[in-house]
Short mmCIF file of C-alpha atoms and ligand atoms in Angstrom, two decimals:
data_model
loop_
_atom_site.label_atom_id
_atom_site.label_comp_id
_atom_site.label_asym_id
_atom_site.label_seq_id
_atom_site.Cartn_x
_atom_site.Cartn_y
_atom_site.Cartn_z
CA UNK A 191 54.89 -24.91 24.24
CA UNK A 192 56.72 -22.77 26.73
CA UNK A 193 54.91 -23.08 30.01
CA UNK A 194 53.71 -19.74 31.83
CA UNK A 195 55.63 -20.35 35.27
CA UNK A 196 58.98 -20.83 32.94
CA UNK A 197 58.21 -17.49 30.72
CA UNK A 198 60.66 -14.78 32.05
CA UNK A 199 60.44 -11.42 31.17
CA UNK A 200 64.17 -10.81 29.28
CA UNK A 201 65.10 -6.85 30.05
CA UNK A 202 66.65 -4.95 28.15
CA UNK A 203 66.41 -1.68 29.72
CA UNK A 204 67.36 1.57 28.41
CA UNK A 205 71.14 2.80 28.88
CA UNK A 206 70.83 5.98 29.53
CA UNK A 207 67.46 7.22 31.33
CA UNK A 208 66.13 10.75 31.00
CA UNK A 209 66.70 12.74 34.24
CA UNK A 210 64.27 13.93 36.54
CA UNK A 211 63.62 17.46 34.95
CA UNK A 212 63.39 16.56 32.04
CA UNK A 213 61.04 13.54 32.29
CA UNK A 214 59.00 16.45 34.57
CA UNK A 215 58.44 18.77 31.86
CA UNK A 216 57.21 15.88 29.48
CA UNK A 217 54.97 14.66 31.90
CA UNK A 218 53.57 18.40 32.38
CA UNK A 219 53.43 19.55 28.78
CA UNK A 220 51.78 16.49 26.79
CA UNK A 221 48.62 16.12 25.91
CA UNK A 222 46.86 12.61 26.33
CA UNK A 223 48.62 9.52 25.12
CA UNK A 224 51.60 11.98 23.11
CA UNK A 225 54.21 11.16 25.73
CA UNK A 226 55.25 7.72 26.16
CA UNK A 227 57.41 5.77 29.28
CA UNK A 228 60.73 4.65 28.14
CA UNK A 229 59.78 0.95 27.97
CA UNK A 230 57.60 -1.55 26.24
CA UNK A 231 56.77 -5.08 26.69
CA UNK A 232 56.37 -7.44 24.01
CA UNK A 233 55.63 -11.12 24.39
CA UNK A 234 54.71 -13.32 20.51
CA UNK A 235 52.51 -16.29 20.48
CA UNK A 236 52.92 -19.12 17.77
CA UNK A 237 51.08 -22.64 17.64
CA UNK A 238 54.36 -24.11 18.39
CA UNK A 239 55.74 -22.26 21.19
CA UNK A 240 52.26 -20.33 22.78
CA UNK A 241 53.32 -17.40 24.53
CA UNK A 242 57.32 -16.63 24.23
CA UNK A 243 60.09 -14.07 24.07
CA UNK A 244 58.47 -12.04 27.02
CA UNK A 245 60.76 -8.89 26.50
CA UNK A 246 61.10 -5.75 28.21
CA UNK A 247 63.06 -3.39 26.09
CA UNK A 248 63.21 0.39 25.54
CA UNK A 249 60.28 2.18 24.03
CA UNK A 250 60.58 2.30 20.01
CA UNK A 251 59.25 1.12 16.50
CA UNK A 252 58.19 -2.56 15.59
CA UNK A 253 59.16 -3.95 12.82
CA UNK A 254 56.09 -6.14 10.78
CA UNK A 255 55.56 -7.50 7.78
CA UNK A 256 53.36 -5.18 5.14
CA UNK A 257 51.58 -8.35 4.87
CA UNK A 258 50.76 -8.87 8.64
CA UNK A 259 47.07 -9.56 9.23
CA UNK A 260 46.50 -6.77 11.36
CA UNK A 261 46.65 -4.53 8.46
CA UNK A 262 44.24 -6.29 6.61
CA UNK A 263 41.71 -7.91 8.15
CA UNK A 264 41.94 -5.84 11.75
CA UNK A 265 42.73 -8.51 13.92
CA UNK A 266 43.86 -5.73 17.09
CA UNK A 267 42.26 -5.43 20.54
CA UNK A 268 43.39 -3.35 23.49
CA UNK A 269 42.68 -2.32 27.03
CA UNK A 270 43.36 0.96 29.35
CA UNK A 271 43.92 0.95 32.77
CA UNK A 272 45.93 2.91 35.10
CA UNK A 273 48.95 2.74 37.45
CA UNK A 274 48.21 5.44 40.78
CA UNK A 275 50.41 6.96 43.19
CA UNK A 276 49.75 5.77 46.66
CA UNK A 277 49.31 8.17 49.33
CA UNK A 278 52.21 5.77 51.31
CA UNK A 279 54.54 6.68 48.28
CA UNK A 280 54.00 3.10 46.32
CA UNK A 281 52.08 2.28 43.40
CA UNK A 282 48.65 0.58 43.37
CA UNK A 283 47.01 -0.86 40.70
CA UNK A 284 42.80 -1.21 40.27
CA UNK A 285 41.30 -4.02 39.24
CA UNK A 286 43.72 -5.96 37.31
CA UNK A 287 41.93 -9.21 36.79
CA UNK A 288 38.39 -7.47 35.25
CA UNK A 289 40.86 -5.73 32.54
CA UNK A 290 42.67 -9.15 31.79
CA UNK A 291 39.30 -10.62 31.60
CA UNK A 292 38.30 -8.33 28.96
CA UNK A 293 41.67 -8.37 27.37
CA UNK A 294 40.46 -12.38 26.73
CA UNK A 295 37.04 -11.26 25.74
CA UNK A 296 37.86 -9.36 23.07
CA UNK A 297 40.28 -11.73 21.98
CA UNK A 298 37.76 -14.48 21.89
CA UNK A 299 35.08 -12.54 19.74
CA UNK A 300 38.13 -11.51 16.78
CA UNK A 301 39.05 -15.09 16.98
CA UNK A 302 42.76 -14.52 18.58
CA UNK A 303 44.99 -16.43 21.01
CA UNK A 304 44.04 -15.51 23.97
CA UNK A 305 46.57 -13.85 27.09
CA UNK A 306 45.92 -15.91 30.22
CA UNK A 307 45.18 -13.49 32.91
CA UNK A 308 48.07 -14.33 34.69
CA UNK A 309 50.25 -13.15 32.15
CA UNK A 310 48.54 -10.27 31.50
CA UNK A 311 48.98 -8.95 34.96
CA UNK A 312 52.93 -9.63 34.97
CA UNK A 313 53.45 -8.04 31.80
CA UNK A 314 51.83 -5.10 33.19
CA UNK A 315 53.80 -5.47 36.46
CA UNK A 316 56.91 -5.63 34.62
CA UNK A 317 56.23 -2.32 32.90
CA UNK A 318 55.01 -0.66 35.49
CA UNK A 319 58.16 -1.49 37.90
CA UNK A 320 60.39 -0.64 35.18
CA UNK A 321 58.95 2.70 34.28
CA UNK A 322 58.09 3.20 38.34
CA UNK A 323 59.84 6.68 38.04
CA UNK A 324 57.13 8.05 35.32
CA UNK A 325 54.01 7.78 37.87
CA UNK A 326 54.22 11.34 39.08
CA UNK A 327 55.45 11.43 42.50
CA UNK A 328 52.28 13.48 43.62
CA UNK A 329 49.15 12.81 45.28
CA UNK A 330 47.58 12.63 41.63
CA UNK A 331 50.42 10.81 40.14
CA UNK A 332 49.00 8.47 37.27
CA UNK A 333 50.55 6.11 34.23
CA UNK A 334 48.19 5.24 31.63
CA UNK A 335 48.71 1.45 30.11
CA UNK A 336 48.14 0.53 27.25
CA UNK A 337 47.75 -3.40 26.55
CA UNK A 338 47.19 -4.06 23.11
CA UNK A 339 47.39 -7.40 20.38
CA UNK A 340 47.83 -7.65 16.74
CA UNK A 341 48.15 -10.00 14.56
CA UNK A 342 51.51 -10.81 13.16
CA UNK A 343 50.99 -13.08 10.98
CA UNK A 344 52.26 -12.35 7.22
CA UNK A 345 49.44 -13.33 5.04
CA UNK A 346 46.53 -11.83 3.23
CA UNK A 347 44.42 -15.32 3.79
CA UNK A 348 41.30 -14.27 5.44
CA UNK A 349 41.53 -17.07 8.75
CA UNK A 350 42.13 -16.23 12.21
CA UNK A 351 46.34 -14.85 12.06
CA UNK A 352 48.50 -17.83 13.37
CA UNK A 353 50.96 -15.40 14.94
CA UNK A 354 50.25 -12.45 17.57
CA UNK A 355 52.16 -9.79 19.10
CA UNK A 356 50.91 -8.81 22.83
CA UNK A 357 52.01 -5.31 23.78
CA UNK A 358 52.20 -3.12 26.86
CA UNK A 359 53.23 0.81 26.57
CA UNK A 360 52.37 3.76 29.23
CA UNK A 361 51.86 7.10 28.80
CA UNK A 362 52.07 9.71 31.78
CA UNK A 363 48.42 11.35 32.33
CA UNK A 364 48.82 15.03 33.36
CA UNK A 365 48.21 15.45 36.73
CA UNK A 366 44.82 17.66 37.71
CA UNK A 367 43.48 17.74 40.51
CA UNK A 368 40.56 20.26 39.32
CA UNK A 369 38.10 18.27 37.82
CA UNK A 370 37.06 19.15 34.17
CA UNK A 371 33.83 20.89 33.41
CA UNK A 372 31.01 19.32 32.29
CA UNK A 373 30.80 18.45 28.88
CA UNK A 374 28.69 19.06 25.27
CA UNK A 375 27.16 16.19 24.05
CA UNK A 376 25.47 15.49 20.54
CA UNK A 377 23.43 13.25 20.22
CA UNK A 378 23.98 11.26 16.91
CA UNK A 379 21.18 10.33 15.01
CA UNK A 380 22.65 9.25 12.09
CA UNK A 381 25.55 6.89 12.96
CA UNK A 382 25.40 4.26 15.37
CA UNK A 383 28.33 2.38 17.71
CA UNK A 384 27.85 -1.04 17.69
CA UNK A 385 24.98 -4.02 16.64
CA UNK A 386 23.71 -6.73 19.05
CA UNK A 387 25.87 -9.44 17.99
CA UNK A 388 28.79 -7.32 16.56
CA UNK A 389 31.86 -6.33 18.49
CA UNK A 390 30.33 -3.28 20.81
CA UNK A 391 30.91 -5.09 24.07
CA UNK A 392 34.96 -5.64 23.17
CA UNK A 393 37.27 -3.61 22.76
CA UNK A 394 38.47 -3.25 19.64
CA UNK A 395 40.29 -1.03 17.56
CA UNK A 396 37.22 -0.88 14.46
CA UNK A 397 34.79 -0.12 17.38
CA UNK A 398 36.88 3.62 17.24
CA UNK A 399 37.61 3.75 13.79
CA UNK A 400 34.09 3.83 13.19
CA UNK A 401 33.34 6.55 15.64
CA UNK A 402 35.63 9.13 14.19
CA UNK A 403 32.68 10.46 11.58
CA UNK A 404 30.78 11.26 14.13
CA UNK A 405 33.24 12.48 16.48
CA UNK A 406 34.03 14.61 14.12
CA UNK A 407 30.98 15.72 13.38
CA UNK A 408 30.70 16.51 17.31
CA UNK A 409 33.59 18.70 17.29
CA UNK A 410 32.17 21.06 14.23
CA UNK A 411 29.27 21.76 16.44
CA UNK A 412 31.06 22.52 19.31
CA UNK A 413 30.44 19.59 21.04
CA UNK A 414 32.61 17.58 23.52
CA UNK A 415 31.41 13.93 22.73
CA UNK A 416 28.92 12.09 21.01
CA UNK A 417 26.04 9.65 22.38
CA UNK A 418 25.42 7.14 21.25
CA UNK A 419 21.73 5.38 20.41
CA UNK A 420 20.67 1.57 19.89
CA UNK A 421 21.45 0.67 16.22
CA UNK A 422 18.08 -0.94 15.45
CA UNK A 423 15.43 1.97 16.97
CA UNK A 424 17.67 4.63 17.63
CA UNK A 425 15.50 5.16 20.64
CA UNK A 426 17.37 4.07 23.57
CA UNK A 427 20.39 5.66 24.93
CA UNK A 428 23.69 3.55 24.95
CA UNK A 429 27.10 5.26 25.32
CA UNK A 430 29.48 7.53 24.92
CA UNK A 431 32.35 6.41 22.09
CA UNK A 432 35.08 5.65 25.19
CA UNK A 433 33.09 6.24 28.19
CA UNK A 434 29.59 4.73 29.98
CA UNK A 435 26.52 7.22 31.10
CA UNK A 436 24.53 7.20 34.13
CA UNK A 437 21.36 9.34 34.71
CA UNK A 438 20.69 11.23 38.01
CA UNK A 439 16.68 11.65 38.66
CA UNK A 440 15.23 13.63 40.99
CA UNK A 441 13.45 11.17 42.75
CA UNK A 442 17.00 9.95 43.56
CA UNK A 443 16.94 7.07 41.16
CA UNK A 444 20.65 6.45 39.30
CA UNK A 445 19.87 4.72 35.74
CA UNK A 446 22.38 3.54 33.35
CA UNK A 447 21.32 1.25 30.30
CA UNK A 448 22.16 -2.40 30.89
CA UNK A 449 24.73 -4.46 29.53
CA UNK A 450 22.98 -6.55 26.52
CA UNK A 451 25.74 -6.93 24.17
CA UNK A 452 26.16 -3.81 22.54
CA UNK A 453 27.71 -1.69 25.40
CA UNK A 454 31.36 -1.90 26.73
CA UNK A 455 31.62 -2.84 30.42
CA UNK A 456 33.37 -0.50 31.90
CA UNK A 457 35.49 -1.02 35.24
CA UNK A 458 34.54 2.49 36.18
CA UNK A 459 31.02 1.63 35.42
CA UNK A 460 30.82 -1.28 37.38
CA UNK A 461 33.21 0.34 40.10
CA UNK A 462 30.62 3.50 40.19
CA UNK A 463 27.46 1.13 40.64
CA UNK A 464 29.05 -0.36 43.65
CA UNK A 465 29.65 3.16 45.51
CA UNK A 466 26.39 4.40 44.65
CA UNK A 467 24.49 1.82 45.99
CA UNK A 468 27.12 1.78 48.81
CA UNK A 469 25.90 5.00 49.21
CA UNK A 470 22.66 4.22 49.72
CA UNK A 471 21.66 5.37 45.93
CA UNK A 472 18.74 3.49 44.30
CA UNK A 473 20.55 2.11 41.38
CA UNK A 474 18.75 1.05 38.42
CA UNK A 475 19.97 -0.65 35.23
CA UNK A 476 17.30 -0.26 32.78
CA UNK A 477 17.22 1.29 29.14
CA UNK A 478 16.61 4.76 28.97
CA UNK A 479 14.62 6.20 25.84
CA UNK A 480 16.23 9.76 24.71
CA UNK A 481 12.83 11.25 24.10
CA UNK A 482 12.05 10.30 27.68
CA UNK A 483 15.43 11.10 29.09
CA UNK A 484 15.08 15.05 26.87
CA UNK A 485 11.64 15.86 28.06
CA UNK A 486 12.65 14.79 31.91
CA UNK A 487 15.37 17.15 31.50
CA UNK A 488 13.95 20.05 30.18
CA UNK A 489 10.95 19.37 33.43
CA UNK A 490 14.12 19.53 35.50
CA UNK A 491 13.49 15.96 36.68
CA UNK A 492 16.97 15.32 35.76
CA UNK A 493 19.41 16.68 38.06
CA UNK A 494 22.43 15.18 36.54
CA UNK A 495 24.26 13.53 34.02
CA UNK A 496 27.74 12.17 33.86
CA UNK A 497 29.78 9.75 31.96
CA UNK A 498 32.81 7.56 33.32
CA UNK A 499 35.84 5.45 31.98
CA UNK A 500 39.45 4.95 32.87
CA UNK A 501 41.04 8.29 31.13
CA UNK A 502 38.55 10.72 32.51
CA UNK A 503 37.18 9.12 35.58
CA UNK A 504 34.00 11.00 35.69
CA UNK A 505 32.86 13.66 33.94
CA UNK A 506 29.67 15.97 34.31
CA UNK A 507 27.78 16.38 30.94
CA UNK A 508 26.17 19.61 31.55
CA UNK A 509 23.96 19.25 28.25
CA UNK A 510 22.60 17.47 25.07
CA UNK A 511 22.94 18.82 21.15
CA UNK A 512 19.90 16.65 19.69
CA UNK A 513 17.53 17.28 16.44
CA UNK A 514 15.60 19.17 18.74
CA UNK A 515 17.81 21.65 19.97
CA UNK A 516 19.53 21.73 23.29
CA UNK A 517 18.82 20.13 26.66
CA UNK A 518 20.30 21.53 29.83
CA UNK A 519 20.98 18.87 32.43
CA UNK A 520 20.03 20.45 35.89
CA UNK A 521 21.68 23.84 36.23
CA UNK A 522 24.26 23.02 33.26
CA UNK A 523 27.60 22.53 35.71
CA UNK A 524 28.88 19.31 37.33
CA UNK A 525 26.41 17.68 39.91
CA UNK A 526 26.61 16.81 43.48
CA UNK A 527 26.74 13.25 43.31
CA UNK A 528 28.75 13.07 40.23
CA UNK A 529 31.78 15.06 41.95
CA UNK A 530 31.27 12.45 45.40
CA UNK A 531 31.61 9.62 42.99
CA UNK A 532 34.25 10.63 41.08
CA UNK A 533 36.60 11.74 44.67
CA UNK A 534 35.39 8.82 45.95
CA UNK A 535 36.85 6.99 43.25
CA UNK A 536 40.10 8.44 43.16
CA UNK A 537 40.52 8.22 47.20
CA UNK A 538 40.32 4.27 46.60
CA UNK A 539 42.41 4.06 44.10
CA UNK A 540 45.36 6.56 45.64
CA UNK A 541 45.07 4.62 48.59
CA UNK A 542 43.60 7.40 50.95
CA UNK A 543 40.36 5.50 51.65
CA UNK A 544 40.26 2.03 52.85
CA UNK A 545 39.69 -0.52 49.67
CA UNK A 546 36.88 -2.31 51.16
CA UNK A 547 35.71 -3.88 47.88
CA UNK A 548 39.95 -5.08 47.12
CA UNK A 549 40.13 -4.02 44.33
CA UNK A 550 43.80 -2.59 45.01
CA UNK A 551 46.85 -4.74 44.55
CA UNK A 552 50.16 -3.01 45.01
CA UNK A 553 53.49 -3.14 42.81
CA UNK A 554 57.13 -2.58 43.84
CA UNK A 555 58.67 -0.67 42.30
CA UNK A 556 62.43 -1.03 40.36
CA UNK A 557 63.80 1.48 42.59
CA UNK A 558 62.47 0.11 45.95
CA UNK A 559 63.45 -2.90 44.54
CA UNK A 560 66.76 -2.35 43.66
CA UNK A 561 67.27 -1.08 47.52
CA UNK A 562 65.83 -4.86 48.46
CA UNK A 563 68.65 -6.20 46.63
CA UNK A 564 71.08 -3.73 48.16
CA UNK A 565 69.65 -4.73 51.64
CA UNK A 566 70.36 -8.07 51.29
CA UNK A 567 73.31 -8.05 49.44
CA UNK A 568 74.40 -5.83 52.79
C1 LIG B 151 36.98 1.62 27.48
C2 LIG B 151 35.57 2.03 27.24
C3 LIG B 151 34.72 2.40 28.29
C4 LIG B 151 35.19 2.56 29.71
O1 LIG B 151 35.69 1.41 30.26
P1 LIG B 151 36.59 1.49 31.58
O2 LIG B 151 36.93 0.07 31.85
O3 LIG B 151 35.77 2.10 32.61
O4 LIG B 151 37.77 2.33 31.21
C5 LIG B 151 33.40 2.69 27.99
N1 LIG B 151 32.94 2.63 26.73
C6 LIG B 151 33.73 2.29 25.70
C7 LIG B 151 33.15 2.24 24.35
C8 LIG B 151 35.07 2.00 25.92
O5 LIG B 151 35.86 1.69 24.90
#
């Protein structure tokens, strides 16, 4: 088995590089998750070696077998997190460890090898350095990373694959500094997310497969988004399909359902929870029945909504598409609170407010790097 201390990352790094306009306009004019950085790492794991081949190489195609478990029996997991532009001009990175955790999570419950955290952060390093240049150079600048593992392994035997492929790839997220306005959410009564003892709390790629009907479904009516309800009462709210919810009362209470096994736990949600209660917020994890949480609304005892995750930060839901018609949540636009969270948020993880929870750690980048070199080669 190859040792983690003696697994280098071989580079093989793209020969000629887009210029500066051009990578501009790309980052400008895609949508979410179209555009992609010109690199990707790859590392393989095998019984015999563990994790090997740690490659960084230029964006493109892999080749598998048609046979390859993933296709089968959906052996995949990912994770999204983002690279920020620091306010000093260098590149921070938010709490690293509680996505590599995860990462192993998910692996554990689809019966995969799992990345050791410390690997996980260097591929992610390694990408990120590489593909420095593609985190806007502006006080919003982000990268969106992708981690993500598959199984390789050619075989239609239904076991746990004996061969994985762990990925990294980035995407530029368009800068905007204008938050965006609240959004439409059905509620669905029909399909539900994820079971207690099934795979809601992981992240993995049948989780959003299964979402799609209803997405869809969302969509025809107009909607934004979809909530989600518990599986066996459909009575208590859970999440969204990619993002968790908090409730705003006006009593001042913040509620968000707790974490019992069928809800993913988010970084942002955890990362909220702290800076409300930093702010003095009474935070309150307890399950919230829809019923209850429709008739407070329409009383105007709830004065906001919102729903958080890595791509979107936080976003105001200004109302709720149920059976029963529609809910406004307080006066339909994006609360108070929800906004100071969400700058707050972003200040951290820019660097313009101090990190007093650490949960920055900073990366060099190749260019900076490169001028190291040059220094000491001087
Ligand atoms: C990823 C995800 C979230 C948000 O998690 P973050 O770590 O905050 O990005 C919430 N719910 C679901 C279902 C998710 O997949």
């Amino acid at each position: 088995m190859t040792s983690l201390e003696s697994l280098q990352f071989q580079k093989r790094m793209i020969e000629s590089p887009i210029g500066e306009a051009d990578r501009a306009a790309l980052v400008a004019g895609g949508e979410f998750g179209q555009v992609f950085t010109e690199h990707m790492v790859t590392v393989r794991w095998n019984e015999q070696r563990g994790w090997h081949d740690g490659l960084v190489e230029p964006f493109g195609p892999l080749r598998l077998s048609p046979a390859a478990a993933v296709f089968h029996y959906g052996q995949e997991i990912f994770e999204g997190m983002k690279a920020f532009r620091a306010a000093d001009g260098g590149i921070n990175l938010f709490r690293v460890e509680r996505n590599a955790e995860r990462f192993a999570a998910s692996a554990r419950r689809l019966a995969m090898a799992e990345v050791p955290a410390e690997l996980f952060r260097r591929a992610v390093e390694e990408l990120v350095s590489s593909d420095a240049a593609w985190v806007a150079d502006h006080p919003e600048g982000t990268l969106y990373l992708r981690p993500f593992q598959i199984a390789t392994e050619p075989t239609l035997g239904m076991q746990p694959a004996a061969a994985y492929l762990f990925g990294v790839i980035a995407s530029p997220v368009v800068v905007n500094r204008r938050e965006a306005p609240p959004m439409r959410i059905l509620i669905s009564d029909d399909h539900v997310r994820a079971v207690r003892g099934g795979t809601g709390d992981v992240k993995c790629g049948g989780n959003y497969a299964a979402s799609m009907p209803a997405l869809g479904r969302a969509a025809e009516v107009g909607c934004d988004q979809v909530l989600f309800l518990d599986a066996a009462e459909r009575r208590f709210v859970e999440e969204l399909g990619g993002m968790n919810v908090f409730v705003v009362y006006d009593n001042g209470s913040v509620c968000t359902p707790p974490l019992t096994g069928t809800i993913l736990p988010g970084v942002t949600r955890d990362s909220i929870m702290r800076l409300a209660a930093d702010r003095g917020a009474r935070l309150v994890e307890r399950p919230i029945e829809i019923d209850e949480l429709q008739e407070a609304a329409r009383a105007g005892r709830v004065t906001e909504m919102f729903a958080c995750g890595t791509v979107a930060v936080v976003r105001g839901i200004g109302s709720l598409h149920g059976r029963h018609g529609e809910v406004v949540i307080g006066d339909g636009g994006t609360g108070d609170l929800t906004a100071r969270l969400r700058q707050e948020l972003l200040d951290i993880q820019h660097g313009r407010t101090p990190d007093r929870h650490g949960w920055i750690s900073g990366i060099s980048d190749a260019r900076s790097r490169r001028s190291e070199v040059l220094e000491v080669a001087g």
